[in-house]
mmCIF file of C-alpha atoms in Angstrom:
data_model
loop_
_atom_site.group_PDB
_atom_site.id
_atom_site.type_symbol
_atom_site.label_atom_id
_atom_site.label_comp_id
_atom_site.label_asym_id
_atom_site.label_seq_id
_atom_site.Cartn_x
_atom_site.Cartn_y
_atom_site.Cartn_z
ATOM 1 C CA MET L 1 14.327 -12.934 -27.818
ATOM 2 C CA ARG L 2 11.954 -11.374 -25.309
ATOM 3 C CA SER L 3 13.037 -11.296 -21.667
ATOM 4 C CA ALA L 4 10.699 -12.754 -19.058
ATOM 5 C CA VAL L 5 8.884 -10.282 -16.846
ATOM 6 C CA VAL L 6 9.294 -11.076 -13.171
ATOM 7 C CA PRO L 7 6.131 -10.654 -11.064
ATOM 8 C CA VAL L 8 6.288 -7.968 -8.401
ATOM 9 C CA ASN L 9 5.016 -8.181 -4.840
ATOM 10 C CA LEU L 10 3.874 -4.665 -4.056
ATOM 11 C CA LEU L 11 2.665 -2.846 -0.943
ATOM 12 C CA LEU L 12 0.579 0.232 -1.735
ATOM 13 C CA ASP L 13 1.337 3.127 0.561
ATOM 14 C CA THR L 14 -1.216 5.456 2.070
ATOM 15 C CA HIS L 15 -0.744 8.065 -0.666
ATOM 16 C CA THR L 16 -0.929 5.684 -3.605
ATOM 17 C CA LEU L 17 -4.012 3.714 -2.546
ATOM 18 C CA PRO L 18 -6.545 6.597 -2.587
ATOM 19 C CA ARG L 19 -5.126 7.828 -5.887
ATOM 20 C CA TRP L 20 -5.451 4.319 -7.344
ATOM 21 C CA LEU L 21 -9.042 3.994 -6.100
ATOM 22 C CA ALA L 22 -9.936 7.416 -7.543
ATOM 23 C CA ASP L 23 -8.337 6.589 -10.910
ATOM 24 C CA ASP L 24 -6.143 9.641 -10.348
ATOM 25 C CA HIS L 25 -4.155 10.502 -13.459
ATOM 26 C CA THR L 26 -1.222 11.769 -11.405
ATOM 27 C CA LEU L 27 -0.100 8.167 -10.861
ATOM 28 C CA SER L 28 2.709 7.344 -13.246
ATOM 29 C CA ASP L 29 2.108 5.027 -16.169
ATOM 30 C CA VAL L 30 4.599 2.607 -14.613
ATOM 31 C CA ALA L 31 2.703 2.561 -11.292
ATOM 32 C CA VAL L 32 -0.604 1.977 -13.064
ATOM 33 C CA ALA L 33 0.896 -0.837 -15.142
ATOM 34 C CA VAL L 34 2.449 -2.575 -12.132
ATOM 35 C CA ILE L 35 -0.645 -2.275 -9.921
ATOM 36 C CA SER L 36 -3.039 -3.425 -12.640
ATOM 37 C CA ASP L 37 -0.897 -6.371 -13.794
ATOM 38 C CA VAL L 38 -2.735 -9.504 -12.616
ATOM 39 C CA ASP L 39 0.577 -11.366 -12.331
ATOM 40 C CA ASN L 40 1.645 -9.050 -9.512
ATOM 41 C CA ALA L 41 0.551 -9.470 -5.900
ATOM 42 C CA VAL L 42 -0.646 -6.100 -4.569
ATOM 43 C CA TYR L 43 -1.164 -5.637 -0.828
ATOM 44 C CA VAL L 44 -2.790 -3.005 1.361
ATOM 45 C CA SER L 45 -1.554 -2.759 4.926
ATOM 46 C CA ALA L 46 -3.889 -2.511 7.896
ATOM 47 C CA ALA L 47 -1.743 0.513 8.814
ATOM 48 C CA SER L 48 -2.733 2.267 5.575
ATOM 49 C CA ALA L 49 -6.390 1.375 6.097
ATOM 50 C CA ARG L 50 -6.212 2.907 9.565
ATOM 51 C CA GLU L 51 -4.492 6.083 8.383
ATOM 52 C CA ILE L 52 -6.920 6.459 5.476
ATOM 53 C CA SER L 53 -9.907 5.937 7.788
ATOM 54 C CA ILE L 54 -8.605 8.580 10.188
ATOM 55 C CA LYS L 55 -7.999 11.100 7.392
ATOM 56 C CA SER L 56 -11.418 10.344 5.921
ATOM 57 C CA SER L 57 -13.196 10.879 9.249
ATOM 58 C CA LEU L 58 -11.418 14.237 9.597
ATOM 59 C CA GLY L 59 -12.566 15.272 6.112
ATOM 60 C CA LYS L 60 -8.996 15.366 4.774
ATOM 61 C CA LEU L 61 -9.452 12.535 2.292
ATOM 62 C CA GLU L 62 -12.292 11.052 0.274
ATOM 63 C CA VAL L 63 -12.512 7.294 0.000
ATOM 64 C CA PRO L 64 -15.325 4.938 -0.962
ATOM 65 C CA ASP L 65 -17.828 4.243 1.827
ATOM 66 C CA ASP L 66 -17.285 0.513 1.361
ATOM 67 C CA LEU L 67 -13.486 0.573 1.384
ATOM 68 C CA LEU L 68 -13.201 -3.118 2.288
ATOM 69 C CA GLY L 69 -15.500 -4.164 -0.545
ATOM 70 C CA VAL L 70 -13.683 -1.967 -3.049
ATOM 71 C CA LEU L 71 -10.320 -3.407 -2.022
ATOM 72 C CA GLY L 72 -11.636 -6.942 -2.503
ATOM 73 C CA GLU L 73 -13.087 -6.118 -5.905
ATOM 74 C CA GLY L 74 -9.753 -4.666 -6.993
ATOM 75 C CA ASP L 75 -7.823 -7.817 -6.107
ATOM 76 C CA LEU L 76 -5.873 -5.922 -3.452
ATOM 77 C CA ALA L 77 -4.824 -8.306 -0.697
ATOM 78 C CA PRO L 78 -5.035 -7.192 2.929
ATOM 79 C CA LEU L 79 -1.831 -7.323 4.964
ATOM 80 C CA ALA L 80 -2.359 -7.608 8.712
ATOM 81 C CA ILE L 81 0.086 -6.182 11.214
ATOM 82 C CA THR L 82 1.957 -8.869 13.123
ATOM 83 C CA VAL L 83 4.030 -8.652 16.290
ATOM 84 C CA GLU L 84 7.121 -9.169 14.128
ATOM 85 C CA HIS L 85 6.144 -6.146 12.000
ATOM 86 C CA ALA L 86 5.561 -4.045 15.123
ATOM 87 C CA VAL L 87 8.890 -4.954 16.707
ATOM 88 C CA LEU L 88 10.822 -4.143 13.534
ATOM 89 C CA ALA L 89 8.916 -0.858 13.073
ATOM 90 C CA GLY L 90 10.088 0.216 16.526
ATOM 91 C CA ALA L 91 13.668 -0.848 15.833
ATOM 92 C CA LEU L 92 14.076 0.924 12.480
ATOM 93 C CA PRO L 93 16.512 3.845 12.300
ATOM 94 C CA PRO L 94 14.798 7.234 12.585
ATOM 95 C CA ILE L 95 14.666 7.875 8.818
ATOM 96 C CA HIS L 96 10.929 7.207 8.929
ATOM 97 C CA GLY L 97 9.585 9.476 11.647
ATOM 98 C CA HIS L 98 5.916 8.892 10.862
ATOM 99 C CA PRO L 99 4.575 5.791 12.659
ATOM 100 C CA PHE L 100 2.502 4.640 9.669
ATOM 101 C CA ASP L 101 5.515 4.943 7.347
ATOM 102 C CA ARG L 102 7.645 3.000 9.829
ATOM 103 C CA MET L 103 5.085 0.194 9.874
ATOM 104 C CA LEU L 104 4.933 0.058 6.066
ATOM 105 C CA ALA L 105 8.739 -0.052 5.893
ATOM 106 C CA ALA L 106 8.827 -2.888 8.428
ATOM 107 C CA GLN L 107 6.132 -4.844 6.606
ATOM 108 C CA ALA L 108 7.830 -4.362 3.249
ATOM 109 C CA THR L 109 11.138 -5.548 4.695
ATOM 110 C CA ILE L 110 9.759 -8.660 6.376
ATOM 111 C CA GLU L 111 7.361 -9.621 3.586
ATOM 112 C CA GLN L 112 9.860 -8.714 0.832
ATOM 113 C CA LEU L 113 7.530 -6.227 -0.855
ATOM 114 C CA ALA L 114 8.283 -3.176 -2.951
ATOM 115 C CA ILE L 115 6.472 -0.041 -1.773
ATOM 116 C CA SER L 116 4.569 2.196 -4.162
#
């Protein structure tokens, strides 16, 4: 008897998203399978979009010119930052020193998302 596969709610982090968009072969087979599975809900945080935009404008990262359009075409759902996310990000223990990582951790906690 085959076991049922449980859908995953996933939040792509700032390092995974550009690699996914570039079809980077350094992503693991498991990550590719989970992200591309249409039964899974895959989100992109506004925090990641901001960090990626900053890195792109500084020439540290290449992303598509129409990032919003590409995200929509790839069935990646946007995740806005709420006041609840912001408050939790500030209250997290100092394991995540980077402000963008803290926000992703807060969003993942509140929205019950796995981070990749």
